[in-house]
Short mmCIF file of C-alpha atoms in Angstrom, two decimals:
data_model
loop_
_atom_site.label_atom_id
_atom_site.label_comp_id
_atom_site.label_asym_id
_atom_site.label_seq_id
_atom_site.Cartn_x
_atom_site.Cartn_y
_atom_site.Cartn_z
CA UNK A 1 31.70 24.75 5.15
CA UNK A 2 29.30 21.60 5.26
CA UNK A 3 30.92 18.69 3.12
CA UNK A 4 29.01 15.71 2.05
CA UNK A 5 29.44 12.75 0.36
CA UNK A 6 27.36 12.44 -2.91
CA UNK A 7 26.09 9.04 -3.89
CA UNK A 8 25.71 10.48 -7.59
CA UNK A 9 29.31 11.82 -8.11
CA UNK A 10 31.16 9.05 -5.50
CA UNK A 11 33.11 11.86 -3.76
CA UNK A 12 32.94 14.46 -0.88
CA UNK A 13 31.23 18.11 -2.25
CA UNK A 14 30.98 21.40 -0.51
CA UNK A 15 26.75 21.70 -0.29
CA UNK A 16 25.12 24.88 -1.69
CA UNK A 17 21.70 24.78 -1.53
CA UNK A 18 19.88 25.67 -4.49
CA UNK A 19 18.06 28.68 -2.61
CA UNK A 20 20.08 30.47 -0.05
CA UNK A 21 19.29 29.52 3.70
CA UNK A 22 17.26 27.12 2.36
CA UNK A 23 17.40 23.28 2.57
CA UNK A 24 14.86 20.68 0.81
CA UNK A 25 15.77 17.08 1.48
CA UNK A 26 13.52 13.98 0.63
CA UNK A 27 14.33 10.42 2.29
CA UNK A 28 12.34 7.49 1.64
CA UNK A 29 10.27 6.25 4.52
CA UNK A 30 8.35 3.26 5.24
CA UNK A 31 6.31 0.92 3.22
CA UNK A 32 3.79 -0.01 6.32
CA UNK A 33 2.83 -3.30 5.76
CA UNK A 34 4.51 -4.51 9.15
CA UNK A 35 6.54 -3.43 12.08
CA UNK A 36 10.08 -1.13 11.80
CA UNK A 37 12.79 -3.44 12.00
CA UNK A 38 16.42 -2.34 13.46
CA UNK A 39 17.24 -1.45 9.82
CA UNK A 40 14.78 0.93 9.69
CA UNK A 41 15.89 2.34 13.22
CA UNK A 42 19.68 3.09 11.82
CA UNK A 43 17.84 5.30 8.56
CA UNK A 44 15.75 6.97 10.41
CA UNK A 45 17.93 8.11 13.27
CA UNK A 46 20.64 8.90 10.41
CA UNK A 47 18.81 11.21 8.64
CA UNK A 48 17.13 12.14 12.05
CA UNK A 49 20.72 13.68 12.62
CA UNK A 50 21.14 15.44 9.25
CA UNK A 51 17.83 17.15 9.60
CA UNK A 52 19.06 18.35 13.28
CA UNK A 53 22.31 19.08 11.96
CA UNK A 54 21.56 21.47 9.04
CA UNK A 55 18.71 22.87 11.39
CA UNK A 56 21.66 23.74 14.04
CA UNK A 57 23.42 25.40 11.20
CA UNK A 58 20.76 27.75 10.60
CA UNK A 59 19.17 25.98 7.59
CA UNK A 60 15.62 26.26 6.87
CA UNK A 61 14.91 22.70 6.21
CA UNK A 62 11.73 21.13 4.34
CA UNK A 63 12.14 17.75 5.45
CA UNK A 64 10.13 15.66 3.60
CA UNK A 65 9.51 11.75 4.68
CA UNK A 66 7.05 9.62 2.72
CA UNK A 67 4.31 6.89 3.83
CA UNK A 68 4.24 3.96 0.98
CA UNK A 69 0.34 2.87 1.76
CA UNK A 70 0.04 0.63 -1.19
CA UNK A 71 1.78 -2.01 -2.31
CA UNK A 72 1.71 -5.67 -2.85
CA UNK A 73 3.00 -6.64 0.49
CA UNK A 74 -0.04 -4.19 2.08
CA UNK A 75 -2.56 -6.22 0.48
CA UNK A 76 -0.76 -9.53 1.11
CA UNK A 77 -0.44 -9.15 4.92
CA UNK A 78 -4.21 -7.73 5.39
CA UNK A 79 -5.36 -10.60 3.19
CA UNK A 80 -3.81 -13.15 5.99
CA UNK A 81 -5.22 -11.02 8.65
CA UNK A 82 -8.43 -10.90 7.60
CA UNK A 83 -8.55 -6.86 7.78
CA UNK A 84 -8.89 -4.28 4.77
CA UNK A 85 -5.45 -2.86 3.48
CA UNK A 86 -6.55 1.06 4.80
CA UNK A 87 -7.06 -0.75 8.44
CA UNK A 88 -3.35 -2.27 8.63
CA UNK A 89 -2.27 0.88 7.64
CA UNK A 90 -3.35 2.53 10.34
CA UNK A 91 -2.67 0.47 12.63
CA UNK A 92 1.06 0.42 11.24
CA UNK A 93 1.63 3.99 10.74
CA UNK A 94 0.70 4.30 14.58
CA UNK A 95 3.21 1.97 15.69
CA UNK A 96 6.15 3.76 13.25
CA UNK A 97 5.28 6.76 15.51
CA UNK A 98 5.40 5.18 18.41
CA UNK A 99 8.30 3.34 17.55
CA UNK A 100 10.15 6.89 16.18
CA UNK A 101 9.09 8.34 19.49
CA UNK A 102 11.27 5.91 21.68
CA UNK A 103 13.99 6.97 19.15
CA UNK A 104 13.34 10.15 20.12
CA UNK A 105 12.75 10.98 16.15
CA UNK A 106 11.90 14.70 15.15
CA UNK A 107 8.70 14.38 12.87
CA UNK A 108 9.33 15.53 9.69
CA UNK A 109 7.74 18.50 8.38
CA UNK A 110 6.08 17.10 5.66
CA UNK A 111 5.01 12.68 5.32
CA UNK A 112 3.10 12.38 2.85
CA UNK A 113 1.14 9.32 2.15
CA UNK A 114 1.20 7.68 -1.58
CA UNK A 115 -2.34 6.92 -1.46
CA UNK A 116 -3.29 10.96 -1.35
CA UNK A 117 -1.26 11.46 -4.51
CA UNK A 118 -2.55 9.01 -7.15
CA UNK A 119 -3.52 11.82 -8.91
CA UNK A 120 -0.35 13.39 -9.18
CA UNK A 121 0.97 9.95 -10.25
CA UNK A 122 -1.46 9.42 -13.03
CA UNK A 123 -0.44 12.92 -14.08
CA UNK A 124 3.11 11.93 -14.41
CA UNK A 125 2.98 9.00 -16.45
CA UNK A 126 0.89 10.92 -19.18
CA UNK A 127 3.73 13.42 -19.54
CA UNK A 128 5.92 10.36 -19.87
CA UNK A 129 4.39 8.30 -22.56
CA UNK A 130 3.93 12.03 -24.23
CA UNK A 131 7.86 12.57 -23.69
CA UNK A 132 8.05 9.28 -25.66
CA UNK A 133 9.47 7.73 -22.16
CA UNK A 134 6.71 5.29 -21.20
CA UNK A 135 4.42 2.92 -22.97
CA UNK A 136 0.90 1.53 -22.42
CA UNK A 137 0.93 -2.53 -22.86
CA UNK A 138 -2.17 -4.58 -23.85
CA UNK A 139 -2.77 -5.75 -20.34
CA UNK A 140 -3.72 -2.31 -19.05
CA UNK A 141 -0.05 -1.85 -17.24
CA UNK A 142 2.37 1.80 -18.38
CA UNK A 143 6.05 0.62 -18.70
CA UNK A 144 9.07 3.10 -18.23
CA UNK A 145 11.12 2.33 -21.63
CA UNK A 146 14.42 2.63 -19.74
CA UNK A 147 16.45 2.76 -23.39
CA UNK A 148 14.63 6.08 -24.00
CA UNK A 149 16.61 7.38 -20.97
CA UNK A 150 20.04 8.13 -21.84
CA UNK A 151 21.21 8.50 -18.19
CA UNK A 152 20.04 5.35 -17.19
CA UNK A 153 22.20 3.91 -14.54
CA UNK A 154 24.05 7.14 -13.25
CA UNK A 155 23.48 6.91 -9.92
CA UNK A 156 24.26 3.17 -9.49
CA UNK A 157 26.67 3.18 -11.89
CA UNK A 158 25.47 0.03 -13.78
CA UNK A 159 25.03 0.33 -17.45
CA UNK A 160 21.54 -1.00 -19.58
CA UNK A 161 24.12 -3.46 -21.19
CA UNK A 162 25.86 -5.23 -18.12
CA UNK A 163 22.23 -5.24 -16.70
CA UNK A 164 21.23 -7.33 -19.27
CA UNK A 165 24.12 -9.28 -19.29
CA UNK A 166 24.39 -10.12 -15.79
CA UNK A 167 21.19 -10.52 -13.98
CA UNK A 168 17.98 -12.92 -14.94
CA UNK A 169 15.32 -10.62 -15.72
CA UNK A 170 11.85 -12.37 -15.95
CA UNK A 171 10.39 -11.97 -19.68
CA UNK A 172 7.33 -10.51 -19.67
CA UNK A 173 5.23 -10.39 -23.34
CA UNK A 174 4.25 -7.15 -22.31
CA UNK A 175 7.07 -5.07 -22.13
CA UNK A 176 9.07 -3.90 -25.05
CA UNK A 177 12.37 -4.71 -22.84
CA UNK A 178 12.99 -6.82 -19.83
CA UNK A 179 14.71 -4.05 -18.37
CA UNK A 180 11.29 -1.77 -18.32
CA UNK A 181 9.53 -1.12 -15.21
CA UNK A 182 5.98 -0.98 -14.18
CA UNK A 183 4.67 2.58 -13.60
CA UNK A 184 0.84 1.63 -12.94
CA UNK A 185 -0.40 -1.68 -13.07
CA UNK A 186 -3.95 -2.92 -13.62
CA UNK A 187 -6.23 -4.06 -10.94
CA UNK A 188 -6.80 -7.64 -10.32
CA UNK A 189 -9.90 -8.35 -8.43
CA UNK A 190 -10.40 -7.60 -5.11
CA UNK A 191 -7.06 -5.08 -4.81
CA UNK A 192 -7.48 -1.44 -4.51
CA UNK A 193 -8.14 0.54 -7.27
CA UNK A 194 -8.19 4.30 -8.90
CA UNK A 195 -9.75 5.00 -12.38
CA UNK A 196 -7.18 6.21 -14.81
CA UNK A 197 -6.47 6.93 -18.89
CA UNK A 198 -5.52 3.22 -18.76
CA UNK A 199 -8.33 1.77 -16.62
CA UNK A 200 -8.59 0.67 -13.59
CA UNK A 201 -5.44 0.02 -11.50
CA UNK A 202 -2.93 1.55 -9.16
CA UNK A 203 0.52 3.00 -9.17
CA UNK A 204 3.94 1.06 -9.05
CA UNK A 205 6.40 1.79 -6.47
CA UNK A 206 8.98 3.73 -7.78
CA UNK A 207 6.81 6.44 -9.37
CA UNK A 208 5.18 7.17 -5.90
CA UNK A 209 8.32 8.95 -4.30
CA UNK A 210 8.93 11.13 -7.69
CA UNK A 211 5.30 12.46 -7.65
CA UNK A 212 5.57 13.41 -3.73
CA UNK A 213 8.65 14.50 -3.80
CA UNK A 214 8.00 17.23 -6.21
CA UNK A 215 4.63 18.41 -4.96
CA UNK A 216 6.37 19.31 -1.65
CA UNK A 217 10.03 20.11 -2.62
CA UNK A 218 9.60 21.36 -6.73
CA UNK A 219 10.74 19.85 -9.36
CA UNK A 220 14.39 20.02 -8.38
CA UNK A 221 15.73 20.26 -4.65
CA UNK A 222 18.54 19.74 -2.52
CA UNK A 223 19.12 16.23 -0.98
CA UNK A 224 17.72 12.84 -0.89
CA UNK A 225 18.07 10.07 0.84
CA UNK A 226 17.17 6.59 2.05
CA UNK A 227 19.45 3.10 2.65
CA UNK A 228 21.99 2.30 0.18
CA UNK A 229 20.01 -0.69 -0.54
CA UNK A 230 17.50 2.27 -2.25
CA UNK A 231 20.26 2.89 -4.69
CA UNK A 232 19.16 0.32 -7.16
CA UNK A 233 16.92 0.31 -8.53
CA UNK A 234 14.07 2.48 -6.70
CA UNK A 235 16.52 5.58 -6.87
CA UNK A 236 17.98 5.02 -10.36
CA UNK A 237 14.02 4.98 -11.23
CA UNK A 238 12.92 8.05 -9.52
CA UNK A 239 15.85 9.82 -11.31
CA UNK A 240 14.67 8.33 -14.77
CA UNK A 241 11.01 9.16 -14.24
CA UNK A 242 11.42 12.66 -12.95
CA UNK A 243 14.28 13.78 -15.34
CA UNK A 244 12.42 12.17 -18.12
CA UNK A 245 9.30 13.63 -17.61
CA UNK A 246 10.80 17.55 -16.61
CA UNK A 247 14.25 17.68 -18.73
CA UNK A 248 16.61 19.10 -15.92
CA UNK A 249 17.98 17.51 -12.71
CA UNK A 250 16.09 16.41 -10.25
CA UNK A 251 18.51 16.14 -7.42
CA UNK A 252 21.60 17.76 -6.61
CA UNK A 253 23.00 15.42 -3.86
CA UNK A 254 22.13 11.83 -3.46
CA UNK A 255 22.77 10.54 0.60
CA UNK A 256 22.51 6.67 1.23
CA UNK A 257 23.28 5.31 5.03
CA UNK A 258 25.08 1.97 5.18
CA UNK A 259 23.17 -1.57 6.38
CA UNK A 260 22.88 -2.79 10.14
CA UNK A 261 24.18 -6.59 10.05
CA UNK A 262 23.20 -9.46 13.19
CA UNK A 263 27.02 -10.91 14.34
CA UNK A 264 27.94 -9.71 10.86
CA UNK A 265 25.88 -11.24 8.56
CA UNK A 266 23.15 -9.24 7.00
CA UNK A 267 19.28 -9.40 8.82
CA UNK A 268 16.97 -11.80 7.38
CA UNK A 269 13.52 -13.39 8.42
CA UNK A 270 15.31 -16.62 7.18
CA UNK A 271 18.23 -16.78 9.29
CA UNK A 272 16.23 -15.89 12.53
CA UNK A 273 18.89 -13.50 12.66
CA UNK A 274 15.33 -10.27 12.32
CA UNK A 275 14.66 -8.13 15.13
CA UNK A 276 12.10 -5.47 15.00
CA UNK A 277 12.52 -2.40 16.74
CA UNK A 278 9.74 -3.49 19.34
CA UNK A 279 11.72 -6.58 20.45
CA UNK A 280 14.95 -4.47 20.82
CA UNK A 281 12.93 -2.02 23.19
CA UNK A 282 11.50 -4.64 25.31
CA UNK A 283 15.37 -4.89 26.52
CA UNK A 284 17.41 -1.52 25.99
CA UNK A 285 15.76 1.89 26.45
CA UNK A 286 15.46 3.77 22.94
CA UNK A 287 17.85 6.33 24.16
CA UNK A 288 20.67 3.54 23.82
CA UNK A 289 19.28 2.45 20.59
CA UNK A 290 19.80 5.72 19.20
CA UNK A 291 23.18 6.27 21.00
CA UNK A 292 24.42 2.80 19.43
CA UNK A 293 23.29 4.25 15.83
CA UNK A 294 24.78 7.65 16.60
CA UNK A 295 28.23 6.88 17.31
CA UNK A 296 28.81 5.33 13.79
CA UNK A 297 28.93 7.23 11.07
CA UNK A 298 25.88 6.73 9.50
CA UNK A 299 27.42 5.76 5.72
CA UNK A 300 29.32 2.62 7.39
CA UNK A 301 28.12 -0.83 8.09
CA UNK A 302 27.13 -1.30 11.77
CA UNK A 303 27.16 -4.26 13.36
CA UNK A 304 23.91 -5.44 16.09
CA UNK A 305 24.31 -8.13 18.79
CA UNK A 306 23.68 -8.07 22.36
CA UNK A 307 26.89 -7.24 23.98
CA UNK A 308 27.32 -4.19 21.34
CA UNK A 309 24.07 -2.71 22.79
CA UNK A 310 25.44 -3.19 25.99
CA UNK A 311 28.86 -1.23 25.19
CA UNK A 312 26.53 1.78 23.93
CA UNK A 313 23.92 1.85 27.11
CA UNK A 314 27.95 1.69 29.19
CA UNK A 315 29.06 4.68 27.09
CA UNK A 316 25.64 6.89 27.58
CA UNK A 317 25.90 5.50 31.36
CA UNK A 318 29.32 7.35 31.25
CA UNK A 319 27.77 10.38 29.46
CA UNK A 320 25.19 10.95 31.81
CA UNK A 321 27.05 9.95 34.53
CA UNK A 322 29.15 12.82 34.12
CA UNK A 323 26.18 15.29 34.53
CA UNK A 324 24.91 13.42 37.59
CA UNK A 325 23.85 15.84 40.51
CA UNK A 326 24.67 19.33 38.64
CA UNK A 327 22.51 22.54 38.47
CA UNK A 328 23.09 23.35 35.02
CA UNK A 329 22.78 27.28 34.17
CA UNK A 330 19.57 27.41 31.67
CA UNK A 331 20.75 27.40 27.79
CA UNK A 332 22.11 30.60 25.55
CA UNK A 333 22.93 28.63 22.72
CA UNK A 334 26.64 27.24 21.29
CA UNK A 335 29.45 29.23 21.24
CA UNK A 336 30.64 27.66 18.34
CA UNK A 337 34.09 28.97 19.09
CA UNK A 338 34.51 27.11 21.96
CA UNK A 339 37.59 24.62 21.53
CA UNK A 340 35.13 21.47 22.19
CA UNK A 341 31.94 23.00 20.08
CA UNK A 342 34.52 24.05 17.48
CA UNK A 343 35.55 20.34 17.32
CA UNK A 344 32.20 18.98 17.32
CA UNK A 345 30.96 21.50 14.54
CA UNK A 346 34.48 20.44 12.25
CA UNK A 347 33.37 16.39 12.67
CA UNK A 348 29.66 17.54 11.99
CA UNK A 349 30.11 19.54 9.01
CA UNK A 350 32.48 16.36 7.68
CA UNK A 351 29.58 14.34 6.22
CA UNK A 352 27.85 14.21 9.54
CA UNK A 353 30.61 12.65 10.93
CA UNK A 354 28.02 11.94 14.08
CA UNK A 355 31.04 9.47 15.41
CA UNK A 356 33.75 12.04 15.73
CA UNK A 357 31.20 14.15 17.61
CA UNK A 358 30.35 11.82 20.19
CA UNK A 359 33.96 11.62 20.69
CA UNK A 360 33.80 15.51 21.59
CA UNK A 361 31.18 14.27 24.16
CA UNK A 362 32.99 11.64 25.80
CA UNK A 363 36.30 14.40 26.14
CA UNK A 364 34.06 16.89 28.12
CA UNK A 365 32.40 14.40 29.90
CA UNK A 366 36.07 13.54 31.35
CA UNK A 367 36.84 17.03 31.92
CA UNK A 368 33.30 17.38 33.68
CA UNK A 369 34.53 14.68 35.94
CA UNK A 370 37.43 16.60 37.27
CA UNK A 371 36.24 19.97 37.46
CA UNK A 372 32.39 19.83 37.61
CA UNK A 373 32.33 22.76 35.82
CA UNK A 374 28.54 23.69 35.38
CA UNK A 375 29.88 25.81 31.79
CA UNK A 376 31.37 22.97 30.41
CA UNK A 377 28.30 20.25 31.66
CA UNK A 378 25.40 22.59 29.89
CA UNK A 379 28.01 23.03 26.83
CA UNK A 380 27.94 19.43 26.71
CA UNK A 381 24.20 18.79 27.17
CA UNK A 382 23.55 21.46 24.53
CA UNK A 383 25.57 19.82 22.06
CA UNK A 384 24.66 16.38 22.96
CA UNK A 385 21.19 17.96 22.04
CA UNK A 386 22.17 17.84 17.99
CA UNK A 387 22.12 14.44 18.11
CA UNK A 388 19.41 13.91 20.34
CA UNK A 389 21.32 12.52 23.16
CA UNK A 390 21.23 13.44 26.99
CA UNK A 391 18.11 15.67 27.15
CA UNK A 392 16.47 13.82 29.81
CA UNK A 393 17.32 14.41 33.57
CA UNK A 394 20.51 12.30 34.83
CA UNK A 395 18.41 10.43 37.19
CA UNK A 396 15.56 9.22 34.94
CA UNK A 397 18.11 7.43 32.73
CA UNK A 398 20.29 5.99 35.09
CA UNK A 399 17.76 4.86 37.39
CA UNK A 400 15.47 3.52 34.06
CA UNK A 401 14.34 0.24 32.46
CA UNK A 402 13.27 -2.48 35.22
CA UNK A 403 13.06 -5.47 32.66
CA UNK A 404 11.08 -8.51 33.87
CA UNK A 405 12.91 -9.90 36.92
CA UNK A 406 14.80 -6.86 37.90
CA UNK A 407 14.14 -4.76 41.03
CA UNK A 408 11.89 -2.19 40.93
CA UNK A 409 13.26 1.57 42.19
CA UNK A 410 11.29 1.31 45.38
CA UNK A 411 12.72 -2.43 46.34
CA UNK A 412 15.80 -0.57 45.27
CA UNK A 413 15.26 2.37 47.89
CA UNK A 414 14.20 -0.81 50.50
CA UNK A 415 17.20 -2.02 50.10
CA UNK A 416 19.54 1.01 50.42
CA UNK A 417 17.56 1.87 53.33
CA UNK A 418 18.48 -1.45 54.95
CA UNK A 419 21.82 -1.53 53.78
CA UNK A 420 22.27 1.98 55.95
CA UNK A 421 20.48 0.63 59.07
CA UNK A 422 23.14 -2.05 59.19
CA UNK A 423 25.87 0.25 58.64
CA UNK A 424 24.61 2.64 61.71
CA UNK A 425 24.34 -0.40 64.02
CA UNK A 426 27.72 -1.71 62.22
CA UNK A 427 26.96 -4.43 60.69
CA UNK A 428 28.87 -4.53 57.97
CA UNK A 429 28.32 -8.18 57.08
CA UNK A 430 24.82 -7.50 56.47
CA UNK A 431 25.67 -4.64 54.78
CA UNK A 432 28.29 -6.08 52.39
CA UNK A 433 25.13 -8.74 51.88
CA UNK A 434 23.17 -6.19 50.77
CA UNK A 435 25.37 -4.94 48.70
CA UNK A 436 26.16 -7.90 46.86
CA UNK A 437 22.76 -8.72 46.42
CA UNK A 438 22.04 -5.35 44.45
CA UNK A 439 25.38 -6.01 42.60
CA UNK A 440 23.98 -9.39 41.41
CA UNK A 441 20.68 -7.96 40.84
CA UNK A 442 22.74 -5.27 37.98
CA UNK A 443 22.24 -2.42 40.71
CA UNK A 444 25.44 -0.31 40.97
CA UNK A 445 26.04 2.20 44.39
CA UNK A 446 28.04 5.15 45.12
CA UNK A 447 28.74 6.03 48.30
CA UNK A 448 29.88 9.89 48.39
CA UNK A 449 29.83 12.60 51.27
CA UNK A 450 26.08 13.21 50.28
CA UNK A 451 24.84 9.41 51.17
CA UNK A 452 24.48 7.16 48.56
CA UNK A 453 23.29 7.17 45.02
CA UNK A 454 22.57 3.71 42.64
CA UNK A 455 22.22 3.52 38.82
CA UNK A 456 21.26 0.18 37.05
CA UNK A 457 25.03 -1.45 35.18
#
């Protein structure tokens, strides 16, 4: 039985979907304004792994993934550019993909863009203000009247009263409590704009992901998720806005993954400590990235520096390693009742406990090593597959990534070549030369009855 850990209750619940065999999960996605930063990376590939995971366990899923295409920092950053909003959209929304390709990301079956469901939003917000919920002000912005929701803070856990207490909320004339929040606000000049019962304007954030949501998943569904960073108070929102407006539950289990800190402190622009997911590529393949995301479970903090990244590409070195020059027997699918697969399925079905499975990985990779038991190596492969981990060929990893200054795989070959002349004329100074020249240059060999193979360290 799949367990998971439910943001809204605090504990560990056995899931039943709401429709037999059937799984609808929302997580929030990107607001595309710039590139993904490592941050991103660890949500996506965490709920990457879910998806996979309930998929494996013969779940129908509807994953749903949403595209934020409006919103103040979109019409900021094409402002300083000196493009139009829709054109830095694009142009960010291809370099997500791109990026979630590296990560080797399943798409998800449904992103739907914010911008395509303004309608829907508009829609919402009447029901609210006619379930006494929401409020037009005189400056042509709608205000959620978070009083009027008696659940208010549930998911968060933090009351109206302490909120008021303990944090500076910015008056505003407008609103009937500092506590409200904006659920469409009225267009200033020059800033996109849709007609609505209000005037002119465009939707706030929060009521974006309730509107989308539902159209794809119904008014109530299974899961959803984003970083617990979402919890408060874009989540606590959505809940507010969607129970107000429909009177019954929205969501039956709430999933948040933890942060990614920079030598433990959390990632900020400020501290120089911000890397996007592009500069992280330019020096570890995205396999690793994903593998150093992976092995933590994905509700924990995770720490990021350099030497960390270089643990996890040693570790998927070791993985792949292991499967290094066998002819694996094509797939039938897990036998789940294998010892190993039995292990990996008990960690999985533990709230995605992706860190305990890669453990199950690194035990049959050591028992692949001694025997070279083609049964075991494709059982490993296959369930290295969940996670989307070790599906490329052994060779095109370990032989991968020539970063500027490195040796290519033909000066490589050169070099191997010459390293074997000077063995057959025994000269095993030059050789030992050689050697210690691809050493030094992060090439390791392996000299084995066959001849000799290399990898990159």
């Amino acid at each position: 039985m799949l367990n998971v850990y439910n943001t809204l209750t605090r504990q560990k619940e056995e899931f039943h979907p709401i429709e037999p065999g059937k799984v609808r999960m929302y997580v929030c996605g990107m607001t595309v304004y710039d590139l993904c930063h490592i941050g991103h990376a660890r949500m996506l590939a965490a709920f990457d792994v879910i998806y996979r995971w309930l998929k494996a366990s013969g779940y129908d899923v509807n994953y749903v993934r949403n595209i934020t295409d409006i919103e103040d920092k979109i019409i900021k950053r094409a402002l300083e550019r000196g493009i139009t909003p829709d054109q830095l959209v694009a142009e960010t929304i291809a370099d997500m993909h791109q990026d979630a390709a590296a990560l080797n990301l399943l798409p998800p079956t449904h992103e739907p863009r914010a911008t395509h469901h303004v309608g829907g939003m508009i829609a919402l917000i009447e029901q609210l203000i006619a379930n006494g919920k929401a409020y037009p002000a005189p400056n042509g912005d709608v205000y959620y009247a978070v009083r009027e929701f008696e659940g208010y803070g549930k998911l968060s856990g933090r009351t109206l009263d302490k909120l008021r207490a303990g944090e500076r909320v910015e008056i505003d004339p407008n609103k009937r409590d500092p506590l409200d929040f904006v659920l469409w606000k009225a267009a200033k000049p020059g800033e996109p704009s849709w007609e609505s019962p209000w005037g002119a304007g465009r939707p706030g954030w929060h009521i974006e992901c309730s509107v989308m949501s539902c159209h794809h998943l119904g008014e109530h569904f299974d899961i959803h998720g984003g970083g617990e960073d979402l919890q408060f108070p874009h989540h606590e929102n959505e809940i507010a806005q969607s129970e107000g407006a429909h009177g019954h539950k929205y969501v039956n289990y709430w999933l948040h993954n933890g942060f990614i800190n920079v030598d433990g402190e959390k990632m900020s622009k400020s501290l120089g400590n911000f890397f996007t997911i592009r500069d992280v590529l330019q020096h570890f393949d995205g396999e690793v990235v994903r593998f150093f995301i992976v092995r933590s479970h994905y509700r924990s903090p995770v720490n990021y520096t350099d030497s960390i990244l270089n643990d996890a590409k040693q570790g998927l070195t070791r993985l792949y390693t292991a499967l290094r020059g066998l002819e694996l027997p094509a797939s039938t699918g897990i036998d789940w009742s294998n010892p190993y697969a039995a292990r990996f399925k008990a960690a999985m079905d533990d709230d995605f406990s992706s860190s305990e499975a890669v453990a199950v990985l690194f035990d049959l990779a050591g028992e692949v090593n001694k025997t070279r038991d083609v049964q075991l190596a494709r059982l490993m492969k296959d369930l290295a597959g969940v996670l989307g981990l070790l599906q490329r060929e052994p060779e095109e990893f370990l032989k991968a990534g020539a970063g500027e200054g490195e040796l290519t795989a033909e000066q490589i070959e050169a070099l191997i070549q010459a390293r074997r002349d000077a063995r057959a004329s025994k000269n095993w100074a030059e050789s030992d030369r050689i050697r210690d020249e691809l050493i030094a240059k992060g090439v390791v060999l392996e000299d084995n009855a066959q001849g000799t193979s290399w990898r990159r360290a």
